[in-house]
Tab-separated table of C-alpha atoms in Angstrom:
chain	number	residue	atom	x	y	z
A	15	UNK	CA	75.572	20.419	-204.274
A	16	UNK	CA	74.110	22.981	-201.920
A	17	UNK	CA	76.448	24.771	-199.364
A	18	UNK	CA	74.701	26.598	-196.657
A	19	UNK	CA	75.929	28.267	-193.469
A	20	UNK	CA	79.070	25.962	-193.309
A	21	UNK	CA	81.806	24.425	-195.352
A	22	UNK	CA	82.701	21.230	-197.133
A	23	UNK	CA	85.918	19.392	-198.077
A	24	UNK	CA	86.370	17.290	-201.097
A	25	UNK	CA	88.817	16.341	-203.550
A	26	UNK	CA	89.262	17.878	-207.151
A	27	UNK	CA	88.813	15.843	-210.260
A	28	UNK	CA	92.027	16.411	-211.638
A	29	UNK	CA	95.222	14.451	-210.507
A	30	UNK	CA	98.456	16.653	-210.170
A	31	UNK	CA	101.957	16.015	-210.530
A	32	UNK	CA	103.908	19.079	-209.771
A	33	UNK	CA	107.462	19.198	-211.026
A	34	UNK	CA	110.411	20.221	-208.559
A	35	UNK	CA	110.908	23.782	-209.777
A	36	UNK	CA	107.114	24.808	-209.716
A	37	UNK	CA	105.025	26.297	-206.820
A	38	UNK	CA	101.302	26.487	-207.339
A	39	UNK	CA	98.959	28.984	-205.621
A	40	UNK	CA	95.107	28.410	-205.521
A	41	UNK	CA	92.798	31.160	-205.785
A	42	UNK	CA	88.991	30.995	-205.592
A	43	UNK	CA	86.927	32.346	-208.522
A	44	UNK	CA	85.619	35.942	-208.201
A	45	UNK	CA	82.176	34.507	-209.514
A	46	UNK	CA	81.661	32.719	-206.238
A	47	UNK	CA	83.403	35.184	-204.162
A	48	UNK	CA	80.959	37.922	-204.913
A	49	UNK	CA	78.307	35.663	-203.549
A	50	UNK	CA	80.300	34.848	-200.359
A	51	UNK	CA	81.352	31.536	-201.367
A	52	UNK	CA	85.148	31.180	-200.446
A	53	UNK	CA	87.624	28.300	-201.573
A	54	UNK	CA	90.365	27.711	-199.332
A	55	UNK	CA	93.639	25.937	-200.105
A	56	UNK	CA	97.138	26.082	-198.998
A	57	UNK	CA	99.905	26.482	-201.676
A	58	UNK	CA	100.980	23.544	-203.333
A	59	UNK	CA	104.398	22.638	-202.723
A	60	UNK	CA	107.073	21.581	-205.515
A	61	UNK	CA	106.756	17.867	-206.118
A	62	UNK	CA	103.207	17.326	-204.860
A	63	UNK	CA	101.524	14.333	-206.525
A	64	UNK	CA	97.820	13.629	-206.045
A	65	UNK	CA	94.546	15.305	-206.043
A	66	UNK	CA	93.799	18.566	-204.041
A	67	UNK	CA	91.421	18.776	-201.076
A	68	UNK	CA	89.361	21.913	-201.442
A	69	UNK	CA	87.518	23.408	-198.602
A	70	UNK	CA	84.621	25.527	-199.802
A	71	UNK	CA	82.946	27.936	-197.168
A	72	UNK	CA	79.494	29.777	-197.462
A	73	UNK	CA	79.859	32.891	-195.399
A	74	UNK	CA	76.229	33.697	-195.786
A	75	UNK	CA	72.949	32.340	-194.292
A	76	UNK	CA	71.617	31.819	-197.672
A	77	UNK	CA	71.789	28.554	-199.987
A	78	UNK	CA	74.260	28.370	-202.592
A	79	UNK	CA	74.509	25.999	-205.277
A	80	UNK	CA	77.908	24.785	-206.683
A	81	UNK	CA	77.723	22.814	-210.096
A	82	UNK	CA	80.012	19.823	-210.985
A	83	UNK	CA	82.508	20.610	-213.779
A	84	UNK	CA	81.923	24.705	-213.425
A	85	UNK	CA	85.245	25.449	-211.479
A	86	UNK	CA	85.402	27.051	-208.157
A	87	UNK	CA	89.114	27.843	-208.113
A	88	UNK	CA	92.052	28.738	-210.474
A	89	UNK	CA	95.614	27.669	-210.241
A	90	UNK	CA	98.626	29.961	-210.605
A	91	UNK	CA	102.020	28.392	-211.400
A	92	UNK	CA	105.207	30.050	-210.654
A	93	UNK	CA	108.507	28.648	-211.202
A	94	UNK	CA	110.971	28.539	-208.058
A	95	UNK	CA	114.960	28.636	-207.818
A	96	UNK	CA	116.195	25.392	-206.112
């Protein structure tokens, strides 16, 4: 897929079932950030179930290519006190 001077949104390949005591923060990978390709996702709430929708934004006027199965974001899991 080629992203140029705009953004796209799409679902992840993975399906998530987040437990009640877990909060997930999604961060873009530095490999793409250095190329000005930003992955924007809000925190994933406890008990969320489903696929994530990622928004990938190209902040440059250059063509950038993202390959399937390469990974554009990472997830940080944290326990919460309920």
